[in-house]
Coordinates of C-alpha atoms and ligand atoms in Angstrom, one line a residue:
M1 CA 132.7 33.6 53.6
I2 CA 134.1 36.4 55.0
F3 CA 132.6 39.4 53.5
N4 CA 135.2 41.9 54.2
P5 CA 138.6 40.7 54.7
E6 CA 140.2 44.1 54.9
H7 CA 138.4 45.0 58.0
E8 CA 137.5 41.7 59.6
C9 CA 140.9 40.1 59.7
M10 CA 142.9 43.5 60.1
S11 CA 146.0 43.2 62.6
T12 CA 144.9 44.6 66.1
E13 CA 147.6 47.2 65.5
A14 CA 146.1 48.6 62.5
R15 CA 142.6 48.4 63.9
K16 CA 143.3 50.4 67.2
K17 CA 144.8 52.8 65.2
L18 CA 141.7 52.9 63.3
Q19 CA 139.7 53.1 66.2
L20 CA 141.5 55.7 67.7
A21 CA 141.2 58.2 64.9
N22 CA 137.5 57.3 64.5
L23 CA 137.0 58.0 68.4
K24 CA 138.9 61.4 68.3
N25 CA 136.4 62.5 65.4
L26 CA 133.6 61.3 67.3
V27 CA 134.5 63.3 70.3
E28 CA 135.2 66.2 68.2
K29 CA 131.9 66.2 66.5
L30 CA 129.7 65.2 69.5
Y31 CA 131.3 68.5 71.3
T32 CA 130.4 70.8 68.5
D33 CA 127.1 69.5 67.1
V34 CA 125.1 67.8 70.1
P35 CA 124.3 70.2 73.1
F36 CA 123.8 67.0 75.3
Y37 CA 127.4 65.8 75.0
R38 CA 128.7 69.3 75.2
K39 CA 127.0 69.8 78.4
K40 CA 128.3 66.1 79.5
M41 CA 131.8 66.9 78.4
D42 CA 132.0 70.3 79.8
A43 CA 130.8 69.1 83.2
L44 CA 133.8 66.3 83.1
G45 CA 136.1 69.2 81.8
I46 CA 137.1 67.1 78.9
T47 CA 137.7 67.8 75.1
S48 CA 138.8 65.4 72.1
R49 CA 142.3 66.8 72.8
D50 CA 142.4 64.4 76.2
I51 CA 142.2 61.6 73.8
H52 CA 145.6 59.9 73.3
T53 CA 144.9 56.2 73.4
L54 CA 141.9 53.9 73.3
E55 CA 142.1 53.6 77.2
D56 CA 141.3 57.1 77.3
I57 CA 137.7 56.4 76.6
E58 CA 137.0 55.8 80.2
K59 CA 137.1 59.7 80.6
L60 CA 134.3 59.8 78.4
P61 CA 130.9 59.9 79.9
F62 CA 128.3 57.2 79.7
T63 CA 125.1 57.4 77.5
T64 CA 122.0 55.5 79.0
K65 CA 118.3 54.7 77.6
D66 CA 117.0 57.4 80.0
D67 CA 119.2 59.8 78.2
L68 CA 118.0 59.1 75.1
R69 CA 114.1 59.2 76.4
E70 CA 114.7 62.6 77.6
N71 CA 115.9 63.8 74.2
Y72 CA 113.1 62.2 72.4
P73 CA 112.3 62.6 69.9
R74 CA 115.1 64.3 67.8
G75 CA 117.5 65.9 70.8
M76 CA 120.7 63.6 70.0
L77 CA 120.7 64.3 66.5
A78 CA 124.4 64.8 65.3
C79 CA 123.7 66.3 61.9
P80 CA 121.2 68.7 59.7
K81 CA 117.8 67.0 59.6
D82 CA 117.5 66.9 55.9
R83 CA 120.6 64.6 55.7
I84 CA 118.3 61.9 57.7
V85 CA 116.8 59.4 55.2
E86 CA 115.3 56.8 57.5
V87 CA 114.3 56.3 60.9
H88 CA 114.0 53.4 63.2
M89 CA 112.6 53.1 66.9
S90 CA 112.7 50.6 69.7
S91 CA 109.6 48.1 70.6
G92 CA 110.2 49.5 74.1
T93 CA 106.8 48.9 76.2
T94 CA 107.3 51.4 78.7
G95 CA 108.3 55.0 78.0
K96 CA 109.2 56.7 75.0
P97 CA 110.6 54.4 72.3
V98 CA 114.3 55.1 71.6
V99 CA 115.5 56.5 68.2
D100 CA 117.9 55.8 65.4
E101 CA 118.2 58.2 62.3
Y102 CA 120.3 57.3 59.7
T103 CA 122.1 59.3 57.1
Q104 CA 122.8 57.5 53.7
K105 CA 126.2 56.8 55.1
D106 CA 124.6 55.3 58.1
I107 CA 122.4 52.9 56.0
D108 CA 125.6 52.1 54.0
I109 CA 127.3 51.0 57.2
W110 CA 124.6 49.1 58.1
R111 CA 124.3 47.4 55.2
E112 CA 128.2 46.5 55.4
A113 CA 127.6 45.4 58.9
M114 CA 124.7 43.0 58.1
A115 CA 126.4 41.5 55.1
R116 CA 129.5 40.5 57.2
T117 CA 126.8 38.9 59.8
L118 CA 124.6 37.0 57.5
A119 CA 127.9 35.8 55.5
G120 CA 129.0 34.7 59.1
G121 CA 126.1 32.5 59.0
G122 CA 127.0 31.2 55.6
C123 CA 125.1 33.5 53.2
T124 CA 126.5 34.1 49.7
K125 CA 124.7 35.6 46.5
D126 CA 123.2 32.0 45.9
D127 CA 121.2 32.0 48.9
I128 CA 117.3 32.4 48.9
V129 CA 117.0 34.4 52.1
Q130 CA 113.3 34.3 53.7
N131 CA 113.5 37.4 56.1
C132 CA 110.6 36.7 58.9
Y133 CA 112.1 39.5 61.1
G134 CA 109.5 42.2 61.5
Y135 CA 109.4 44.8 58.9
G136 CA 108.3 48.8 60.2
L137 CA 110.2 50.6 63.0
F138 CA 111.8 47.3 64.1
T139 CA 115.3 47.3 62.8
G140 CA 115.3 43.3 62.4
G141 CA 113.4 43.3 59.1
P142 CA 115.2 46.1 57.1
G143 CA 118.6 45.3 58.7
A144 CA 118.4 41.7 57.5
H145 CA 116.9 42.8 54.3
Y146 CA 119.7 45.3 53.6
G147 CA 122.7 43.0 54.5
A148 CA 121.3 40.1 52.3
M149 CA 120.7 42.5 49.4
N150 CA 124.5 43.9 49.6
I151 CA 125.7 40.0 49.6
G152 CA 123.6 39.5 46.2
A153 CA 121.2 37.1 47.7
E154 CA 117.6 36.8 46.9
V155 CA 115.5 38.2 49.5
L156 CA 111.9 37.1 50.5
P157 CA 110.8 39.9 52.7
M158 CA 108.0 38.3 54.6
S159 CA 107.9 39.9 57.6
S160 CA 106.8 37.9 60.8
G161 CA 103.5 36.2 61.0
N162 CA 101.1 34.6 58.7
T163 CA 103.1 30.9 59.3
A164 CA 100.8 28.8 56.9
R165 CA 102.1 31.4 54.2
Q166 CA 105.8 31.3 55.4
L167 CA 105.6 27.4 55.1
M168 CA 104.1 27.8 51.9
V169 CA 106.7 30.4 50.4
M170 CA 109.4 28.6 51.9
Q171 CA 108.6 25.1 50.2
D172 CA 107.4 26.8 46.9
F173 CA 110.6 29.0 46.5
G174 CA 113.1 26.8 47.8
T175 CA 114.4 29.3 50.7
T176 CA 118.0 28.1 51.7
M177 CA 118.4 30.8 54.7
L178 CA 116.0 31.8 57.5
T179 CA 116.2 35.2 59.3
C180 CA 113.8 35.7 62.7
T181 CA 113.8 35.6 66.3
P182 CA 114.8 32.0 67.6
S183 CA 111.4 31.6 69.4
Y184 CA 109.4 32.4 65.8
A185 CA 111.7 29.7 64.4
L186 CA 110.6 27.2 66.8
Y187 CA 107.0 28.2 66.5
M188 CA 107.2 27.6 62.8
A189 CA 108.8 24.2 63.0
E190 CA 105.6 23.3 65.4
E191 CA 103.4 24.4 62.9
A192 CA 105.4 22.8 60.0
A193 CA 105.3 19.4 62.0
E194 CA 101.3 19.6 62.3
A195 CA 101.1 20.5 58.8
G196 CA 102.8 17.4 58.0
V197 CA 105.7 19.4 56.2
D198 CA 109.3 17.6 57.0
L199 CA 111.6 20.6 57.4
K200 CA 114.4 18.6 56.9
T201 CA 113.6 17.8 53.5
L202 CA 113.9 21.3 52.2
P203 CA 117.0 23.1 50.8
L204 CA 116.7 25.1 53.7
N205 CA 120.1 24.6 55.5
K206 CA 121.1 27.7 57.5
G207 CA 119.7 30.6 59.6
C208 CA 120.5 33.8 61.6
F209 CA 118.4 34.4 65.1
G210 CA 118.7 36.7 67.3
A211 CA 116.8 39.9 69.0
E212 CA 115.8 38.1 72.0
P213 CA 117.6 35.9 74.4
W214 CA 118.1 32.2 73.5
S215 CA 120.1 29.2 74.7
E216 CA 122.7 26.5 73.2
N217 CA 119.9 24.0 73.7
M218 CA 117.4 26.3 72.1
R219 CA 120.0 26.4 69.1
K220 CA 120.2 22.3 69.0
E221 CA 116.5 22.0 69.0
I222 CA 116.2 24.6 66.0
E223 CA 119.0 22.8 64.1
A224 CA 117.5 19.3 64.7
R225 CA 113.7 20.4 63.8
Y226 CA 115.1 21.8 60.5
G227 CA 118.3 20.0 59.9
M228 CA 119.9 23.4 59.6
K229 CA 122.9 25.5 61.1
A230 CA 121.5 28.2 63.4
Y231 CA 123.5 31.2 64.3
D232 CA 123.3 33.8 66.9
I233 CA 123.2 37.5 66.0
Y234 CA 123.3 40.2 68.0
G235 CA 122.4 44.0 68.1
L236 CA 120.0 46.9 69.2
T237 CA 118.3 50.0 67.8
E238 CA 120.6 52.6 69.6
I239 CA 123.8 51.4 67.9
I240 CA 122.7 50.3 64.5
G241 CA 120.0 47.5 64.8
P242 CA 121.1 43.7 64.1
G243 CA 124.8 43.7 62.8
V244 CA 126.9 44.4 65.9
A245 CA 128.1 41.3 66.6
F246 CA 127.4 37.8 64.9
E247 CA 128.3 33.9 64.9
C248 CA 130.7 32.5 62.4
E249 CA 130.7 28.9 61.7
A250 CA 132.5 28.1 64.6
Q251 CA 129.6 28.7 66.7
E252 CA 131.8 29.9 69.5
G253 CA 130.9 33.6 70.7
L254 CA 129.9 36.3 68.5
H255 CA 132.5 38.4 66.5
V256 CA 132.1 42.2 67.1
N257 CA 132.3 44.5 64.1
E258 CA 134.7 46.5 66.3
D259 CA 135.9 48.7 63.7
L260 CA 132.3 50.3 63.5
F261 CA 131.1 49.9 67.0
Y262 CA 133.6 50.1 69.7
P263 CA 132.8 47.5 72.6
E264 CA 133.7 47.7 76.6
I265 CA 132.7 45.8 79.2
I266 CA 132.2 47.5 82.6
N267 CA 131.0 46.8 86.2
P268 CA 127.4 47.9 86.1
E269 CA 128.0 49.3 89.8
T270 CA 131.1 50.7 89.6
G271 CA 131.1 51.8 86.0
K272 CA 134.8 50.7 85.5
H273 CA 136.4 48.0 83.1
V274 CA 136.1 44.4 84.0
P275 CA 139.5 42.6 84.1
R276 CA 139.5 41.3 80.6
G277 CA 137.6 37.7 80.1
E278 CA 135.3 38.5 83.0
K279 CA 131.5 39.5 83.2
G280 CA 130.2 42.5 83.1
E281 CA 127.8 45.1 81.3
L282 CA 128.5 45.8 77.6
V283 CA 129.2 49.4 76.5
F284 CA 129.4 50.4 72.7
T285 CA 130.5 53.7 71.2
T286 CA 129.7 54.1 67.3
L287 CA 132.5 55.0 65.7
T288 CA 131.4 56.0 62.2
K289 CA 127.9 56.9 62.4
E290 CA 126.7 60.4 61.4
G291 CA 122.8 60.6 62.6
T292 CA 122.6 59.8 66.1
P293 CA 126.0 58.5 66.9
L294 CA 126.4 57.4 70.9
L295 CA 129.4 57.8 73.3
R296 CA 129.6 54.6 75.4
Y297 CA 126.1 53.5 75.3
R298 CA 125.4 51.3 78.3
T299 CA 123.3 48.1 76.8
R300 CA 122.5 46.5 79.8
D301 CA 123.4 43.3 78.3
I302 CA 125.8 40.9 80.2
T303 CA 128.7 39.3 78.5
Y304 CA 132.3 38.6 78.6
F305 CA 135.2 39.1 75.9
M306 CA 136.7 36.1 74.4
D307 CA 140.1 37.0 73.0
E308 CA 141.7 33.6 72.1
P309 CA 142.3 33.5 67.9
C310 CA 139.0 32.4 66.3
S311 CA 139.4 29.4 63.7
C312 CA 137.6 31.3 61.1
G313 CA 140.5 33.8 60.6
R314 CA 138.4 36.8 61.7
T315 CA 140.5 38.7 64.1
T316 CA 137.7 40.9 65.5
V317 CA 137.2 40.3 69.5
R318 CA 134.0 37.9 70.2
M319 CA 131.6 38.4 72.7
H320 CA 130.0 35.2 74.7
R321 CA 126.2 34.9 73.8
L322 CA 124.5 37.2 76.2
F323 CA 123.8 35.9 80.0
G324 CA 120.8 38.2 80.5
R325 CA 120.5 41.8 81.0
T326 CA 121.0 43.9 83.9
D327 CA 117.6 44.7 84.1
D328 CA 115.7 41.4 83.4
M329 CA 117.6 39.9 86.6
L330 CA 114.8 38.9 88.7
I331 CA 115.4 39.2 92.7
I332 CA 113.4 36.2 94.0
R333 CA 113.6 36.4 97.9
G334 CA 116.9 38.1 97.6
V335 CA 118.4 35.5 95.1
N336 CA 119.5 36.9 91.8
V337 CA 117.9 34.8 89.0
F338 CA 118.4 35.1 85.3
P339 CA 115.4 33.7 83.1
S340 CA 118.4 32.4 81.1
Q341 CA 119.7 30.2 84.1
I342 CA 116.4 28.5 84.3
E343 CA 116.0 28.2 80.5
H344 CA 119.2 26.5 80.4
A345 CA 118.4 24.2 83.3
L346 CA 115.2 23.3 81.8
F347 CA 116.6 22.0 78.6
G348 CA 118.5 19.4 80.1
I349 CA 115.5 17.7 81.2
E350 CA 113.8 15.1 79.1
G351 CA 110.3 15.2 78.4
T352 CA 109.9 19.0 78.2
E353 CA 109.4 21.1 75.2
P354 CA 111.6 24.3 74.8
Q355 CA 108.3 26.6 75.9
Y356 CA 108.5 27.9 79.4
L357 CA 106.7 30.8 81.4
I358 CA 107.8 32.4 84.7
V359 CA 105.2 33.8 86.7
V360 CA 106.4 35.5 89.8
N361 CA 103.8 36.7 92.6
R362 CA 104.1 38.1 96.1
G363 CA 102.2 35.6 97.9
D364 CA 100.0 36.1 101.1
T365 CA 102.8 35.8 103.5
H366 CA 104.6 38.5 101.2
L367 CA 107.2 36.5 100.3
D368 CA 108.0 35.8 96.6
E369 CA 106.4 32.8 94.7
V370 CA 107.5 31.7 91.6
E371 CA 105.7 29.2 89.2
L372 CA 107.5 27.7 86.4
Q373 CA 105.1 26.6 83.4
V374 CA 106.8 24.1 81.5
E375 CA 105.2 22.3 78.3
V376 CA 105.7 18.7 78.2
K377 CA 105.9 16.6 75.2
Q378 CA 102.8 15.3 73.9
E379 CA 104.0 11.3 74.6
F380 CA 104.4 12.4 78.0
F381 CA 101.1 14.0 78.5
S382 CA 99.1 11.3 77.7
D383 CA 100.9 8.9 79.8
E384 CA 99.6 8.0 83.6
T385 CA 100.1 10.8 86.1
K386 CA 102.5 8.8 88.1
K387 CA 105.1 9.8 85.5
L388 CA 104.1 13.2 85.0
E389 CA 104.5 13.8 89.0
A390 CA 107.9 12.3 88.7
L391 CA 108.8 14.8 86.3
R392 CA 107.2 17.7 88.1
T393 CA 109.3 16.9 91.2
K394 CA 112.5 16.3 89.0
I395 CA 112.4 19.8 87.4
E396 CA 111.6 21.4 90.9
G397 CA 114.8 19.4 92.2
V398 CA 117.0 20.7 89.3
M399 CA 115.9 24.2 90.0
K400 CA 116.4 24.2 93.4
S401 CA 120.1 23.1 93.0
K402 CA 120.7 25.5 90.2
L403 CA 119.1 28.3 91.5
Q404 CA 119.5 27.8 94.9
I405 CA 115.6 28.9 95.2
G406 CA 112.6 26.6 95.5
L407 CA 109.8 27.3 93.0
K408 CA 106.6 25.5 92.0
V409 CA 106.6 23.8 88.7
K410 CA 103.2 23.4 86.7
L411 CA 103.5 21.2 83.5
V412 CA 100.9 22.2 80.9
E413 CA 100.4 20.7 77.7
P414 CA 102.2 21.2 74.3
K415 CA 101.3 24.6 72.5
T416 CA 99.4 26.0 75.7
I417 CA 102.0 28.6 76.4
E418 CA 101.3 31.8 74.0
R419 CA 103.7 31.9 71.0
S420 CA 104.9 34.8 69.6
I421 CA 105.8 36.1 66.2
G422 CA 108.3 38.7 67.6
K423 CA 110.2 38.5 70.8
A424 CA 108.9 35.6 73.1
K425 CA 107.6 36.8 76.3
R426 CA 109.3 34.3 79.2
V427 CA 108.4 36.4 82.6
I428 CA 105.2 37.8 84.1
D429 CA 106.2 39.7 87.2
N430 CA 102.9 40.3 89.3
R431 CA 104.5 41.8 92.4
K432 CA 104.0 45.2 92.8
I433 CA 107.5 46.6 94.2
Ligands
LIG501 O1 116.6 43.2 68.5 C1 117.9 44.0 66.6 C2 117.9 42.8 66.4 C3 117.0 42.5 65.2 C4 118.8 41.9 66.5 C5 117.3 41.2 65.0 C6 119.3 40.9 66.3 C7 118.2 40.2 65.3 P1 116.3 46.1 70.2 O2 114.7 45.8 69.8 O3 116.3 47.6 70.4 O4 117.1 45.8 68.8 O5 116.5 45.1 71.3 C8 117.9 44.9 71.6 O6 117.5 42.9 72.5 O7 119.8 45.1 73.9 C9 119.3 42.6 73.8 O8 119.0 42.6 75.2 C10 118.3 41.8 73.0 N1 119.2 41.1 71.9 C11 119.4 41.4 70.5 N2 119.9 40.4 70.0 C12 120.3 39.3 70.8 C13 120.5 38.0 71.3 C14 117.1 44.6 68.2 N3 121.1 37.5 69.9 C15 118.2 44.3 72.5 N4 120.7 37.5 72.2 C16 119.5 44.0 73.3 C17 120.2 38.1 73.6 C18 119.4 40.1 72.2 N5 119.3 39.2 73.5

């Protein structure tokens, strides 16, 4: 189902016109109401009168996470404080959190963006949505909740954790749709298997998963274990939370809600647009927000635009599922490695579970050493050691050829790598650099 065909299937020209009008308004508003932006624009000698086309956005300044941290808690506010009705913050582990403040209109935009997102994953008013994203300052829980309510579905506001209760409610209330991080979906599937619950026999047939990197193979694993369709959804606190981009039934890239959030892809080194279709850093401008609107926010997420028409009929641009972040890239002995590459290489190997941990150390010789811990399927583990050793050597070989670096593989028993109810932690970097 397309939630808002008028906006999601608009002609490119009509959308561009709308985006340009909103961009001009935004620049005007930020100049008048946010001293941080006025200073930046003055430094570049630019005003809203310099914006004639959407391409002129390149004249405008970027916003970075550091800018937001420096303006914590309320320096980015673009409207009177008494108009704010809700606040969310990122779950960042270092430094100050980033803050998103919502007026009632911003909440309405979010409800709209998330209704489009869940509808992309097949949600209708007849669905029973078990929402296991965390509730609280994190945007996941409330975002999915608002979207499902906007569609008119029934919401089970479970939040994350307490897996036994999740499984009980799922069976007793006939959940038809699941929303949570992909790693928690897999964890729940493991617990279900342990408890003798066959998820494939339940009415649950679809889910919208995001908030952390996951791969095509992880999708296949979730789809197989639950007997469901698993859709990728993307967003970030700074821009609105979830609801920025989402997959449709074609599962070929994520449609960006680009009438609300204007996307660009830049070369992270030069800050210039990359040629259309090339990989780079994703940048968003919030076109219609009131509380904490942002201009050209550098997400550090890496993707590319997919411009070919989509079979679903939506005309919004799609972005490829994320390749990683400019800041989660590991540099191992001078080679750039993304955890997603390791994950991708791993999933093709039979006998392994989709659970892994990358541990990076700087050894006695001052060289970087990587240990990749991989869970092995139970049947494999109870087998003879020769078979395990062959698997270990095989994984090391695959990694060497795919990543161009040697790493040590340690095979571990099922369920030994710590599970997460929120975002999974895949890398431990012990190097003090
Ligand atoms: O994770 C919002 C969200 C909630 C998205 C629920 C989807 C579902 P933050 O905590 O601010 O917000 O983290 C945002 O998480 O910049 C990406 O690096 C990463 N991320 C989010 N969705 C995906 C995804 C929420 N589908 C940061 N694939 C973003 C890969 C994702 N990474």
